[in-house]
């Protein structure tokens, strides 16, 4: 079984809809991250969390919100989706004690029409 | 602020040949980590190799090796004996080694094509 899972893998939605992307991990890591990937722009950090009570904005948090429901779960929400949020979204985890590698989920391809 | 630059959007290599992907970075810190990640068509991000800045020896993982030039702030990836399965997008990434920091800074990626 995969250590970091994301649901859904693919999603098509319409402008104005609320959508949630979910991430779960079995690695026991404290730190979790949400990135978006766009062609030519690489990966950009949306939000990150160091534990259940710690949520921090990344470089492109506008239009997004997150929830850390448990150590193993970190959800990303788009309250009112817009077409320029069409992208590939990745969840990642890392370990507090040896925080020099990130482990990624398989990604969610989101299309906003 | 730290930056990571990959100046080659796309590269091609013949199967069994060697290719080098370039990465430069900018930082005022002295201790940090550098990474190369591979993203095949499956979309999964896979760690290829990592380098600790305090180590002078270049990291090697089988056919993958790096040329780490700390003074020049350069971190290139060499792939030897290229295989069709090496075709992917490759991302260079930086992370500070100072405790409490969180940011992994990624480059924009280099798409590698392997020609049969």
Tab-separated table of C-alpha atoms in Angstrom:
chain	number	residue	atom	x	y	z
A	1	UNK	CA	0.000	0.000	0.000
A	2	UNK	CA	1.125	3.527	-0.775
A	3	UNK	CA	2.478	5.559	2.151
A	4	UNK	CA	0.897	8.819	0.977
A	5	UNK	CA	-2.473	8.677	-0.758
A	6	UNK	CA	-4.557	11.360	-2.371
A	7	UNK	CA	-8.203	11.351	-3.359
A	8	UNK	CA	-9.507	11.902	-5.907
A	9	UNK	CA	-6.821	11.223	-8.518
A	10	UNK	CA	-8.650	13.247	-11.109
A	11	UNK	CA	-11.476	15.736	-10.811
A	12	UNK	CA	-13.352	17.988	-13.172
A	13	UNK	CA	-15.485	20.687	-11.642
A	14	UNK	CA	-17.179	23.933	-12.587
A	15	UNK	CA	-16.379	27.498	-11.700
A	16	UNK	CA	-17.802	28.471	-8.323
A	17	UNK	CA	-18.019	24.960	-6.913
A	18	UNK	CA	-16.483	24.013	-3.609
A	19	UNK	CA	-14.073	21.136	-3.804
A	20	UNK	CA	-11.945	19.237	-1.309
A	21	UNK	CA	-8.801	17.276	-2.009
A	22	UNK	CA	-7.801	14.779	0.615
A	23	UNK	CA	-4.445	13.430	1.671
A	24	UNK	CA	-3.682	10.573	4.049
A	25	UNK	CA	-0.353	9.145	5.134
A	26	UNK	CA	0.774	6.056	6.983
A	27	UNK	CA	4.378	7.157	7.427
A	28	UNK	CA	3.762	8.670	10.859
A	29	UNK	CA	5.262	11.973	9.747
A	30	UNK	CA	4.459	15.204	11.516
A	31	UNK	CA	4.893	17.580	8.607
A	32	UNK	CA	2.493	17.719	5.706
A	33	UNK	CA	2.436	20.000	2.680
A	34	UNK	CA	0.218	20.928	-0.255
A	35	UNK	CA	1.768	21.995	-3.555
A	36	UNK	CA	0.439	22.820	-6.958
A	37	UNK	CA	2.319	22.101	-10.158
A	38	UNK	CA	1.853	24.136	-13.297
A	39	UNK	CA	3.745	23.727	-16.567
A	40	UNK	CA	6.859	25.882	-16.573
A	41	UNK	CA	6.434	26.889	-12.942
A	42	UNK	CA	7.518	23.808	-11.041
A	43	UNK	CA	5.994	23.081	-7.644
A	44	UNK	CA	4.734	25.924	-5.518
A	45	UNK	CA	3.797	25.636	-1.859
A	46	UNK	CA	0.179	26.356	-0.936
A	47	UNK	CA	0.014	25.418	2.762
A	48	UNK	CA	2.007	23.388	5.223
A	49	UNK	CA	1.427	21.973	8.684
A	50	UNK	CA	3.916	20.829	11.297
A	51	UNK	CA	1.295	19.220	13.530
A	52	UNK	CA	-2.450	19.143	14.060
A	53	UNK	CA	-2.522	22.583	15.682
A	54	UNK	CA	-0.057	24.218	13.336
A	55	UNK	CA	-1.180	25.510	9.924
A	56	UNK	CA	0.870	27.912	7.840
A	57	UNK	CA	0.418	29.667	4.536
A	58	UNK	CA	2.803	29.030	1.707
A	59	UNK	CA	3.584	31.291	-1.203
A	60	UNK	CA	0.270	30.897	-3.045
A	61	UNK	CA	-2.446	30.362	-0.411
A	62	UNK	CA	-5.051	32.798	-1.770
A	63	UNK	CA	-8.218	30.958	-2.781
A	64	UNK	CA	-7.327	27.873	-0.756
A	65	UNK	CA	-7.887	26.645	2.775
A	66	UNK	CA	-6.711	23.544	4.626
A	67	UNK	CA	-7.670	21.353	7.520
A	68	UNK	CA	-5.421	19.026	9.505
A	69	UNK	CA	-7.945	16.610	10.909
A	70	UNK	CA	-5.367	14.283	12.416
A	71	UNK	CA	-1.672	13.643	12.182
A	72	UNK	CA	-2.329	11.424	9.199
A	73	UNK	CA	-4.841	13.599	7.316
A	74	UNK	CA	-4.452	16.959	5.610
A	75	UNK	CA	-7.179	18.278	3.331
A	76	UNK	CA	-7.069	21.120	0.826
A	77	UNK	CA	-10.232	23.030	-0.060
A	78	UNK	CA	-11.074	25.372	-2.866
A	79	UNK	CA	-14.047	27.349	-1.542
A	80	UNK	CA	-15.091	28.684	-4.935
A	81	UNK	CA	-13.077	27.130	-7.727
A	82	UNK	CA	-11.892	29.241	-10.646
A	83	UNK	CA	-10.308	28.147	-13.951
A	84	UNK	CA	-6.788	29.312	-13.053
A	85	UNK	CA	-6.813	26.780	-10.223
A	86	UNK	CA	-6.638	24.077	-12.866
A	87	UNK	CA	-3.406	22.284	-11.984
A	88	UNK	CA	-1.797	19.149	-10.610
A	89	UNK	CA	-1.917	19.110	-6.808
A	90	UNK	CA	0.498	17.192	-4.629
A	91	UNK	CA	0.464	16.338	-0.984
A	92	UNK	CA	3.804	15.597	0.659
A	93	UNK	CA	5.067	14.573	4.069
A	94	UNK	CA	8.342	14.780	5.906
A	95	UNK	CA	9.697	13.755	9.260
A	96	UNK	CA	10.499	16.213	12.037
A	97	UNK	CA	13.619	14.376	13.117
A	98	UNK	CA	15.149	13.760	9.713
A	99	UNK	CA	13.521	16.494	7.758
A	100	UNK	CA	15.598	16.372	4.664
A	101	UNK	CA	13.395	14.409	2.309
A	102	UNK	CA	9.788	14.789	1.277
A	103	UNK	CA	7.556	11.902	0.307
A	104	UNK	CA	4.883	12.688	-2.241
A	105	UNK	CA	1.424	11.392	-2.944
A	106	UNK	CA	0.428	10.427	-6.487
A	107	UNK	CA	-1.109	13.808	-7.244
A	108	UNK	CA	-4.613	15.025	-8.081
A	109	UNK	CA	-5.308	16.421	-11.526
A	110	UNK	CA	-7.930	19.150	-11.069
A	111	UNK	CA	-9.689	20.819	-13.961
A	112	UNK	CA	-11.970	23.794	-13.350
A	113	UNK	CA	-14.231	24.592	-16.269
B	1	UNK	CA	15.210	34.508	-0.428
B	2	UNK	CA	16.460	31.312	-1.935
B	3	UNK	CA	15.901	30.530	-5.583
B	4	UNK	CA	16.472	27.476	-7.757
B	5	UNK	CA	16.991	27.785	-11.490
B	6	UNK	CA	16.832	25.070	-14.119
B	7	UNK	CA	17.722	26.731	-17.384
B	8	UNK	CA	17.056	23.735	-19.651
B	9	UNK	CA	13.315	23.226	-20.172
B	10	UNK	CA	13.977	20.145	-22.288
B	11	UNK	CA	16.871	17.819	-23.026
B	12	UNK	CA	17.303	14.770	-25.232
B	13	UNK	CA	19.730	11.881	-24.983
B	14	UNK	CA	20.336	8.735	-26.957
B	15	UNK	CA	19.790	5.488	-25.142
B	16	UNK	CA	22.998	4.291	-23.445
B	17	UNK	CA	24.564	7.758	-23.635
B	18	UNK	CA	25.267	10.195	-20.805
B	19	UNK	CA	23.366	13.399	-20.135
B	20	UNK	CA	23.811	16.203	-17.629
B	21	UNK	CA	20.971	18.308	-16.295
B	22	UNK	CA	21.854	21.709	-14.877
B	23	UNK	CA	20.667	23.382	-11.697
B	24	UNK	CA	21.853	26.555	-10.037
B	25	UNK	CA	20.632	28.044	-6.804
B	26	UNK	CA	21.002	31.184	-4.811
B	27	UNK	CA	21.270	31.293	-1.030
B	28	UNK	CA	23.124	33.099	1.705
B	29	UNK	CA	23.039	30.054	3.966
B	30	UNK	CA	25.983	27.750	4.458
B	31	UNK	CA	24.135	24.585	5.430
B	32	UNK	CA	21.402	23.100	3.287
B	33	UNK	CA	20.252	20.089	1.313
B	34	UNK	CA	19.861	19.698	-2.416
B	35	UNK	CA	17.708	17.141	-4.189
B	36	UNK	CA	16.866	15.829	-7.600
B	37	UNK	CA	13.358	14.466	-8.037
B	38	UNK	CA	12.102	12.496	-11.029
B	39	UNK	CA	8.520	12.735	-12.244
B	40	UNK	CA	7.689	10.084	-14.854
B	41	UNK	CA	4.429	10.109	-16.826
B	42	UNK	CA	2.758	8.397	-13.867
B	43	UNK	CA	3.074	11.798	-12.092
B	44	UNK	CA	4.649	10.262	-8.999
B	45	UNK	CA	7.503	12.333	-7.594
B	46	UNK	CA	10.469	10.087	-6.870
B	47	UNK	CA	13.628	11.117	-5.068
B	48	UNK	CA	16.628	10.376	-7.258
B	49	UNK	CA	19.503	11.698	-5.214
B	50	UNK	CA	20.295	14.099	-2.396
B	51	UNK	CA	23.349	16.075	-1.348
B	52	UNK	CA	24.189	17.633	1.986
B	53	UNK	CA	25.999	20.916	1.525
B	54	UNK	CA	28.555	20.185	4.245
B	55	UNK	CA	29.715	17.093	2.382
B	56	UNK	CA	32.364	17.743	-0.229
B	57	UNK	CA	31.986	14.348	-1.839
B	58	UNK	CA	29.510	14.226	-4.661
B	59	UNK	CA	26.533	11.926	-4.097
B	60	UNK	CA	26.092	8.881	-6.317
B	61	UNK	CA	23.204	6.459	-6.731
B	62	UNK	CA	23.919	3.781	-9.308
B	63	UNK	CA	23.774	5.487	-12.725
B	64	UNK	CA	22.943	8.866	-11.190
B	65	UNK	CA	25.571	11.210	-9.832
B	66	UNK	CA	25.823	14.880	-9.059
B	67	UNK	CA	28.442	17.535	-9.575
B	68	UNK	CA	28.072	19.776	-6.543
B	69	UNK	CA	29.998	23.032	-6.775
B	70	UNK	CA	29.206	24.910	-3.566
B	71	UNK	CA	31.123	28.075	-4.372
B	72	UNK	CA	29.479	28.303	-7.775
B	73	UNK	CA	26.098	27.299	-6.317
B	74	UNK	CA	25.703	24.659	-8.951
B	75	UNK	CA	24.180	21.200	-8.589
B	76	UNK	CA	24.039	19.257	-11.850
B	77	UNK	CA	22.725	15.720	-12.319
B	78	UNK	CA	24.551	13.258	-14.540
B	79	UNK	CA	22.718	10.221	-15.840
B	80	UNK	CA	24.994	7.562	-17.282
B	81	UNK	CA	23.964	4.743	-19.609
B	82	UNK	CA	20.573	6.389	-20.166
B	83	UNK	CA	17.608	4.085	-20.342
B	84	UNK	CA	14.142	4.547	-21.804
B	85	UNK	CA	12.763	4.496	-18.278
B	86	UNK	CA	14.753	7.613	-17.442
B	87	UNK	CA	12.437	9.688	-19.602
B	88	UNK	CA	10.708	12.036	-17.189
B	89	UNK	CA	10.543	15.529	-15.800
B	90	UNK	CA	13.393	16.215	-13.390
B	91	UNK	CA	13.150	18.788	-10.619
B	92	UNK	CA	15.994	20.248	-8.624
B	93	UNK	CA	15.090	21.310	-5.074
B	94	UNK	CA	16.704	23.141	-2.165
B	95	UNK	CA	16.018	22.995	1.539
B	96	UNK	CA	17.648	24.912	4.347
B	97	UNK	CA	19.224	22.774	7.062
B	98	UNK	CA	18.391	25.216	9.825
B	99	UNK	CA	15.863	23.864	12.312
B	100	UNK	CA	12.418	25.348	12.146
B	101	UNK	CA	12.599	26.071	8.445
B	102	UNK	CA	10.083	24.382	6.242
B	103	UNK	CA	10.585	25.490	2.720
B	104	UNK	CA	11.591	23.267	-0.098
B	105	UNK	CA	12.286	25.428	-3.112
B	106	UNK	CA	11.785	23.722	-6.446
B	107	UNK	CA	13.088	24.605	-9.861
B	108	UNK	CA	10.838	24.741	-12.892
B	109	UNK	CA	11.933	21.345	-14.157
B	110	UNK	CA	13.737	19.813	-17.128
B	111	UNK	CA	11.936	17.356	-19.360
B	112	UNK	CA	14.288	14.568	-20.422
B	113	UNK	CA	13.582	12.590	-23.569
B	114	UNK	CA	15.441	9.355	-24.198
B	115	UNK	CA	15.759	8.380	-27.842
B	116	UNK	CA	15.920	4.712	-28.813
